[in-house]
């Protein structure tokens, strides 16, 4: 009997050893193998395979607009540029032991296994899930997630892990990363968010569309914000007194954000910027792949005056009237203001029009140059060449400008401004005049940046093209042509501006009082408003 009992215990111990090996040894071996074999990509590697947001900036570096890829607004933000209050808010809400745990919180996982509620996923695990794209509700996926979370924690600092996580996670509203989220919800730079706004963004991460007031309603969004704000206080990131002063932030409706406010005028600028960059070897695909920022030559104040003047001065005027404004810096040709119109897809700043007497300064320079000829006669070819020298492109879309439809002959009426020109090019001509005859090329892009690194910069200097004495005598007074197209063109030492007012069809027009449209009426009013800080020299 005793022998039988000992035999039974031996078998029981063997079974226990086997079971222990199965439940402890096998997982340990599997963990070790997974640790060696599996890896997770950095956010830079993940984002390298995705189109990223291209930020277009004013000349001062302020944001003008974003070119967002179809799969969402993605702008990488280094850890050093993430406000500490947002870091604290996200940790307080999503993973309170983040700074000390080994990649996951065992108690959270155990609680999830017992209750069946949630997955116990902390920040590191969430990053693994989002970077691998694996979200299957299986034990294997969860096991792999734990292995990779441990491995990442062993190899990266907590700051690197947080940076990786926050740049890949979705904040809703088709945004990824904190910088895009701050713009989408508050219309402001990330650096300017408050504690209340940080709590709102942190509260979104659990279920972005389930906590967005635009989709879930203001009550649900406010409840989630309250939860996040309370966590900040409970976990010591804000004092009780600070918590008492926190109020639910003003969250913009989607149509109030910059993306929602995108206008036809913005589209015209974007088209000009992207077309120019493509010609310089920087197509949109490359800009998106590298997530670059484009700093333009547009002056924020001048752009605001141009858009405001064109809009306000035509308010109350006949509905068919259209207007454009282009301002160019005589020093380097940078476009300081560009309002191609907000009436539709037509960009009136690059729609060829008859310049009429706005072309007279070119004719006068041609006359001055002809004095040295024998005989001293101004001909159509001489006027055309002067226009080319001043900055009018010789070819547009493969067609020669300032030339009859046959591509050869030049009508004598060229001196009367009958050949159509683009307002943008005419502004460049007046900038050349204001620059003493040094031809400038109108351009929109100052530089392309990758973070703080400048990877491309406009470096085309002005070119001597016209006699200085000639351009000084070229009076850039308001130009007009009949009552179909009305122009105002002139310059100061720092800005040349061309204004056109007319319509889609070429026919006589009047203002609301019945006064014939000329350059001295509506265009002159707009021009003065745009140039208001600039003392005119001509």
XYZ file of C-alpha atoms in Angstrom:
538
model
C 0.000 0.000 0.000
C 2.821 2.377 0.989
C 4.606 1.497 -2.236
C 1.522 2.293 -4.257
C 1.135 5.644 -2.517
C 4.746 6.617 -3.275
C 4.302 5.627 -6.909
C 1.157 7.779 -7.132
C 2.960 10.804 -5.663
C 5.835 10.348 -8.104
C 3.371 10.422 -10.991
C 1.597 13.434 -9.515
C 4.891 15.302 -9.165
C 5.825 14.467 -12.761
C 2.475 15.728 -13.982
C 2.959 18.875 -11.913
C 6.421 19.372 -13.366
C 5.056 18.956 -16.876
C 2.195 21.297 -16.225
C 4.546 23.822 -14.636
C 6.783 23.537 -17.660
C 3.827 24.042 -19.937
C 2.417 27.023 -18.052
C 5.701 28.652 -17.066
C 8.542 27.261 -19.128
C 6.847 27.267 -22.519
C 5.585 30.873 -22.191
C 9.015 31.916 -20.925
C 10.695 30.286 -23.913
C 8.097 31.772 -26.254
C 8.659 35.185 -24.655
C 12.416 34.855 -25.152
C 12.041 33.818 -28.778
C 9.548 36.605 -29.459
C 11.876 39.105 -27.808
C 14.650 38.110 -30.209
C 12.552 37.810 -33.364
C 9.880 40.490 -33.129
C 10.555 44.199 -33.438
C 8.555 47.381 -33.649
C 9.278 50.280 -35.945
C 10.015 53.790 -34.776
C 7.446 56.491 -35.545
C 9.808 57.894 -38.154
C 9.843 54.504 -39.901
C 6.063 54.229 -39.649
C 5.535 57.764 -40.915
C 8.051 57.213 -43.710
C 5.512 54.919 -45.342
C 2.672 57.412 -44.922
C 1.877 60.725 -46.552
C 2.361 63.535 -44.075
C 0.927 67.012 -43.789
C 2.754 69.796 -45.622
C 2.580 73.085 -43.719
C 2.639 76.247 -45.837
C 3.764 79.285 -43.879
C 3.777 83.055 -44.150
C 7.141 84.772 -44.514
C 7.295 85.205 -40.720
C 6.926 81.457 -40.134
C 3.293 81.617 -39.026
C 0.993 78.980 -40.442
C -0.883 79.956 -43.597
C -2.480 76.616 -44.519
C -1.961 72.873 -44.516
C -1.926 70.428 -47.387
C -3.438 67.393 -45.682
C -3.101 63.896 -47.197
C -6.275 61.845 -47.735
C -5.626 59.590 -44.737
C -5.352 62.445 -42.267
C -3.362 65.375 -40.947
C 0.033 64.069 -39.799
C 2.658 66.435 -38.415
C 5.555 64.977 -36.421
C 6.246 66.817 -33.154
C 9.508 66.098 -31.273
C 9.137 65.392 -27.562
C 10.927 68.634 -26.688
C 8.173 70.627 -28.431
C 5.244 68.865 -26.744
C 3.938 71.063 -23.897
C 4.578 69.468 -20.499
C 0.956 69.997 -19.516
C -0.165 67.782 -22.411
C 2.381 65.096 -21.504
C 1.118 65.132 -17.912
C -2.534 65.068 -18.976
C -2.060 62.077 -21.283
C -0.080 60.126 -18.694
C -2.650 60.928 -15.988
C -5.527 59.686 -18.115
C -3.985 56.875 -20.151
C -1.178 55.336 -18.087
C -0.504 56.719 -14.581
C 2.470 54.351 -13.993
C 4.015 55.051 -17.395
C 7.223 56.607 -16.077
C 7.986 53.617 -13.816
C 6.411 50.533 -15.394
C 8.198 48.006 -17.587
C 6.075 48.604 -20.652
C 2.809 47.374 -19.195
C 0.910 47.413 -15.927
C 0.441 43.854 -14.575
C -2.450 44.846 -12.330
C -4.287 46.354 -15.263
C -3.853 43.213 -17.328
C -4.938 41.006 -14.420
C -7.969 43.192 -13.842
C -8.872 42.972 -17.525
C -8.530 39.181 -17.488
C -10.784 38.879 -14.424
C -13.432 41.417 -15.384
C -13.252 41.007 -19.144
C -13.401 44.796 -19.399
C -10.661 46.661 -21.306
C -7.294 45.355 -22.314
C -5.052 46.871 -19.682
C -3.160 48.668 -22.451
C -0.831 51.426 -21.351
C 0.921 53.977 -23.515
C 3.698 51.615 -24.627
C 1.252 48.873 -25.619
C -0.946 51.347 -27.467
C 2.066 52.495 -29.451
C 2.905 48.879 -30.332
C -0.661 48.278 -31.468
C -0.772 51.402 -33.616
C 2.688 50.987 -35.114
C 2.137 47.351 -36.114
C -1.429 47.852 -37.263
C -2.401 44.642 -35.436
C -5.617 44.975 -33.461
C -7.063 41.459 -33.472
C -8.856 40.423 -30.275
C -6.666 37.344 -29.745
C -4.417 36.100 -26.952
C -1.517 35.798 -29.398
C -1.783 39.453 -30.401
C -1.904 40.481 -26.749
C 1.100 38.275 -25.939
C 3.082 39.771 -28.817
C 2.107 43.238 -27.653
C 3.490 42.519 -24.153
C 6.749 41.145 -25.562
C 7.281 44.176 -27.778
C 6.296 46.588 -25.013
C 8.952 45.034 -22.782
C 11.546 45.159 -25.544
C 10.885 48.796 -26.370
C 11.087 49.756 -22.706
C 14.473 48.025 -22.452
C 15.856 49.804 -25.505
C 14.298 53.277 -25.508
C 13.854 56.045 -23.001
C 10.382 56.842 -21.757
C 10.568 60.176 -23.577
C 11.261 58.399 -26.869
C 8.376 56.014 -26.271
C 5.990 58.850 -25.489
C 7.133 60.764 -28.574
C 6.521 57.681 -30.717
C 3.090 57.089 -29.231
C 1.725 60.603 -29.386
C 2.775 61.146 -33.013
C 1.043 58.044 -34.332
C -2.119 57.920 -32.239
C -5.333 59.336 -33.703
C -6.910 62.360 -32.057
C -10.013 62.208 -34.254
C -11.112 64.713 -36.904
C -8.753 63.003 -39.347
C -5.697 64.082 -37.328
C -2.673 62.216 -36.004
C -0.305 63.790 -33.514
C -0.744 66.668 -31.053
C 0.126 69.559 -33.384
C -2.586 68.610 -35.864
C -5.051 68.057 -33.017
C -4.451 71.498 -31.473
C -5.251 73.103 -34.818
C -8.280 70.886 -35.473
C -9.979 71.475 -32.118
C -8.751 74.900 -30.999
C -7.342 76.559 -34.134
C -4.081 77.389 -32.377
C -0.438 76.257 -32.225
C 0.285 73.351 -29.892
C 2.572 75.500 -27.728
C -0.354 77.774 -26.813
C -2.759 75.216 -25.331
C -4.019 75.605 -21.752
C -4.425 73.003 -18.993
C -8.110 72.694 -19.875
C -7.304 72.130 -23.546
C -4.608 69.596 -22.620
C -7.177 67.694 -20.537
C -9.608 67.725 -23.467
C -7.018 66.280 -25.882
C -5.945 63.638 -23.363
C -9.551 62.617 -22.855
C -10.039 62.107 -26.576
C -7.505 59.303 -26.976
C -9.671 56.519 -25.547
C -12.280 57.013 -28.279
C -11.682 60.181 -30.350
C -14.978 60.193 -32.215
C -16.864 59.094 -29.120
C -15.692 62.143 -27.157
C -15.686 64.812 -29.881
C -18.554 67.253 -29.276
C -19.099 67.453 -33.035
C -19.946 63.724 -33.201
C -20.872 62.649 -29.658
C -22.534 65.857 -28.507
C -21.364 68.524 -26.033
C -22.677 66.684 -22.952
C -20.599 63.551 -23.544
C -17.541 65.631 -24.450
C -17.921 67.671 -21.257
C -18.248 64.505 -19.133
C -15.073 63.080 -20.607
C -13.256 66.379 -20.094
C -14.342 66.418 -16.449
C -12.964 62.911 -16.000
C -9.616 63.901 -17.533
C -9.385 67.141 -15.531
C -10.142 65.258 -12.301
C -7.396 62.749 -13.061
C -4.923 65.611 -13.369
C -5.848 66.730 -9.856
C -6.048 63.230 -8.339
C -2.577 62.385 -9.591
C -0.986 65.623 -8.456
C -0.338 67.330 -11.773
C -2.509 70.305 -10.830
C -3.472 71.493 -7.381
C -7.021 71.491 -6.070
C -7.030 75.261 -6.449
C -5.890 75.032 -10.070
C -8.508 72.381 -10.787
C -11.229 74.636 -9.427
C -10.308 77.315 -11.967
C -10.316 74.939 -14.953
C -13.352 75.228 -17.201
C -14.410 73.279 -20.251
C -12.541 74.840 -23.192
C -14.068 76.344 -26.302
C -13.853 73.616 -28.913
C -14.262 74.787 -32.493
C -16.734 73.154 -34.809
C -15.006 71.402 -37.708
C -16.100 74.140 -40.125
C -14.426 76.778 -37.924
C -10.954 75.265 -38.148
C -8.418 76.348 -40.731
C -9.146 73.281 -42.844
C -12.846 74.012 -42.669
C -12.267 77.648 -43.568
C -10.279 76.802 -46.687
C -11.320 79.224 -49.392
C -10.901 79.513 -53.142
C -8.316 82.205 -52.460
C -6.339 79.745 -50.324
C -6.606 77.180 -53.099
C -5.142 79.626 -55.602
C -2.149 80.281 -53.357
C -1.666 76.583 -52.714
C -1.726 75.877 -56.446
C 0.871 78.564 -57.176
C 3.146 77.381 -54.361
C 2.966 73.693 -55.306
C 3.388 74.396 -59.032
C 6.472 76.503 -58.347
C 7.983 73.847 -56.080
C 7.355 71.093 -58.600
C 9.271 73.077 -61.211
C 12.164 73.273 -58.739
C 12.234 69.509 -58.195
C 10.026 69.393 -55.107
C 6.751 67.718 -56.143
C 3.953 67.274 -53.614
C 4.699 63.555 -53.300
C 8.182 64.385 -52.048
C 6.953 67.122 -49.719
C 4.398 64.740 -48.185
C 6.794 61.846 -47.891
C 9.224 63.955 -45.874
C 6.609 66.042 -44.044
C 8.281 69.320 -45.010
C 7.323 72.899 -44.226
C 7.205 75.525 -46.985
C 7.930 79.113 -46.008
C 6.485 81.507 -48.557
C 7.236 85.140 -49.331
C 3.687 86.203 -48.425
C 3.512 88.996 -45.893
C 0.760 88.333 -43.358
C -0.314 91.978 -43.059
C -0.189 92.688 -46.799
C -2.125 89.494 -47.562
C -4.792 90.485 -45.087
C -5.100 93.967 -46.613
C -5.330 92.551 -50.140
C -8.088 90.068 -49.360
C -9.992 92.531 -47.203
C -9.780 95.377 -49.725
C -10.956 93.248 -52.666
C -13.819 91.811 -50.636
C -15.002 94.959 -48.921
C -14.740 97.325 -51.887
C -16.837 95.059 -54.104
C -19.513 94.612 -51.436
C -22.657 96.263 -52.738
C -21.303 96.506 -56.280
C -22.798 94.596 -59.254
C -22.609 90.851 -58.586
C -20.766 90.085 -61.820
C -17.710 92.159 -60.848
C -14.523 90.307 -60.000
C -11.170 91.525 -58.669
C -7.607 90.394 -58.077
C -4.639 91.841 -56.224
C -0.959 90.958 -56.582
C 1.877 92.635 -54.691
C 5.521 91.878 -55.429
C 8.663 92.907 -53.578
C 10.961 94.890 -55.905
C 14.027 93.713 -54.016
C 13.808 90.008 -54.779
C 10.510 89.340 -56.568
C 8.851 87.657 -53.611
C 5.048 87.783 -53.853
C 3.975 89.701 -50.754
C 0.214 89.473 -51.336
C -1.893 87.375 -53.663
C -5.673 87.493 -53.888
C -6.812 85.653 -56.991
C -10.473 85.960 -56.084
C -12.866 84.001 -53.911
C -15.632 83.468 -56.467
C -14.722 79.980 -57.630
C -11.925 77.951 -59.138
C -10.875 80.733 -61.529
C -7.703 82.427 -60.351
C -8.022 85.944 -61.741
C -4.420 86.811 -60.845
C -3.181 84.447 -63.581
C -6.063 84.890 -66.021
C -4.733 86.900 -69.019
C -6.488 90.267 -69.538
C -5.987 93.280 -71.768
C -3.858 95.683 -69.719
C -4.818 98.818 -71.642
C -2.984 101.884 -70.406
C -1.512 99.841 -67.546
C 0.926 98.747 -70.284
C 2.033 102.322 -71.007
C 5.095 102.260 -68.700
C 6.498 99.454 -70.853
C 5.876 101.482 -74.003
C 7.619 104.528 -72.518
C 10.693 102.474 -71.624
C 10.725 101.118 -75.189
C 10.587 104.677 -76.499
C 13.545 105.672 -74.304
C 15.583 102.718 -75.521
C 14.709 103.483 -79.154
C 16.410 106.886 -78.957
C 19.746 105.170 -79.524
C 18.510 103.372 -82.627
C 18.839 104.494 -86.209
C 16.184 105.418 -87.020
C 14.816 106.129 -83.500
C 11.463 104.494 -84.142
C 9.435 102.470 -81.649
C 8.166 99.297 -83.292
C 6.031 96.421 -82.132
C 9.033 94.058 -81.794
C 10.885 96.662 -79.703
C 7.920 97.064 -77.371
C 7.555 93.311 -77.068
C 11.248 92.838 -76.318
C 11.116 95.551 -73.670
C 8.184 93.743 -72.071
C 10.145 90.485 -72.082
C 13.182 92.224 -70.590
C 10.981 93.771 -67.897
C 9.646 90.385 -66.847
C 6.745 89.325 -69.075
C 7.277 85.606 -69.837
C 7.994 85.015 -73.517
C 5.993 81.783 -73.499
C 3.013 80.594 -71.490
C 1.781 77.028 -71.931
C 3.832 76.770 -75.115
C 2.295 79.856 -76.727
C 4.273 83.001 -77.369
C 2.945 86.045 -75.564
C 2.400 89.532 -77.017
C 2.030 88.004 -80.470
C -0.777 87.516 -82.982
C -2.492 84.104 -83.045
C -0.229 83.045 -85.927
C 2.710 83.176 -83.495
C 4.719 85.514 -85.739
C 3.187 88.915 -86.348
C 2.760 91.744 -83.855
C -0.129 94.159 -84.223
C 0.617 97.855 -83.989
C -2.016 98.023 -81.261
C 0.465 96.343 -78.888
C 1.262 99.862 -77.683
C -2.372 100.240 -76.629
C -2.227 97.202 -74.358
C -4.431 94.973 -76.476
C -2.472 91.768 -75.947
C -3.601 89.885 -72.874
C -1.208 89.614 -69.919
C -1.456 87.946 -66.538
C -1.785 90.364 -63.617
C 0.927 88.415 -61.766
C 3.403 89.103 -64.586
C 2.420 92.743 -64.827
C 3.091 93.094 -61.097
C 6.557 91.676 -61.736
C 7.138 94.318 -64.421
C 6.277 97.118 -62.033
C 8.553 95.549 -59.415
C 11.361 95.642 -61.992
C 10.684 99.316 -62.590
C 10.700 99.998 -58.839
C 14.013 98.135 -58.614
C 15.747 100.515 -61.015
C 15.594 98.202 -64.018
C 16.880 95.081 -62.247
C 14.488 92.370 -63.380
C 12.937 90.288 -60.636
C 11.087 87.018 -61.073
C 7.852 86.854 -59.090
C 7.950 83.803 -56.841
C 6.021 82.469 -53.859
C 8.486 80.186 -52.068
C 11.325 81.477 -49.919
C 12.553 78.139 -48.577
C 11.674 74.540 -47.796
C 12.430 73.279 -44.301
C 12.767 69.932 -42.596
C 12.342 70.950 -38.989
C 14.991 73.597 -38.367
C 17.015 72.544 -41.419
C 16.665 74.521 -44.652
C 16.768 71.986 -47.490
C 16.062 74.395 -50.355
C 16.073 78.169 -50.707
C 15.156 80.544 -53.531
C 18.438 82.071 -54.708
C 17.699 83.730 -58.042
C 19.005 87.320 -57.773
C 17.642 90.262 -59.787
C 19.140 90.610 -63.282
C 20.108 93.937 -64.952
C 17.559 94.297 -67.749
C 16.528 97.933 -68.371
C 18.294 101.315 -68.251
C 17.790 102.910 -64.865
C 17.124 106.317 -66.459
C 14.371 104.762 -68.566
C 12.439 103.164 -65.736
C 12.689 106.304 -63.640
C 10.771 108.084 -66.388
C 8.165 105.318 -66.693
C 5.131 106.690 -64.893
C 3.140 103.758 -63.434
C -0.119 105.696 -63.177
C -3.491 103.930 -63.010
C -4.121 102.037 -66.227
C -7.481 101.375 -67.830
C -8.829 99.873 -71.003
C -12.279 100.982 -72.091
C -14.895 99.995 -69.527
C -14.317 96.224 -69.632
C -11.065 95.737 -67.713
C -9.959 98.353 -65.201
C -6.469 98.430 -63.739
C -4.438 100.214 -61.127
C -0.693 99.553 -61.106
C 2.053 101.280 -59.189
C 4.844 100.768 -56.703
C 6.712 102.064 -53.704
C 10.315 101.263 -52.921
C 9.242 98.108 -51.090
C 6.117 96.858 -52.880
C 4.660 96.879 -56.392
C 0.921 96.241 -56.589
C -1.383 95.540 -59.517
C -5.161 95.536 -59.123
C -7.622 94.392 -61.778
C -11.397 94.711 -61.625
C -13.662 93.394 -64.356
C -15.814 90.413 -65.184
C -15.703 86.994 -66.751
C -16.951 88.434 -70.036
C -15.308 91.388 -71.734
C -17.939 94.101 -72.028
C -18.552 97.616 -70.711
C -19.287 97.742 -66.968
C -20.319 100.274 -64.370
C -20.381 100.463 -60.608
C -23.609 100.436 -58.576
C -24.153 104.134 -59.288
C -23.827 103.629 -63.043
C -20.384 105.231 -63.209
C -18.255 103.587 -65.952
C -15.613 101.302 -64.542
C -12.085 102.688 -64.963
C -8.784 102.266 -63.225
C -9.364 105.445 -61.261
C -12.486 104.068 -59.549
C -12.730 100.683 -57.832
C -9.172 99.482 -58.662
C -7.652 102.689 -57.307
C -9.600 102.349 -54.055
C -8.382 98.776 -53.592
C -4.813 99.706 -54.530
C -4.674 102.512 -51.957
C -5.958 100.181 -49.243
C -3.355 97.540 -50.041
C -0.553 100.104 -50.225
C -1.785 102.131 -47.248
C 1.327 101.625 -45.085
C 3.473 102.273 -48.144
C 4.136 105.835 -49.396
C 3.707 105.628 -53.189
C 6.636 106.835 -55.296
C 4.848 106.816 -58.645
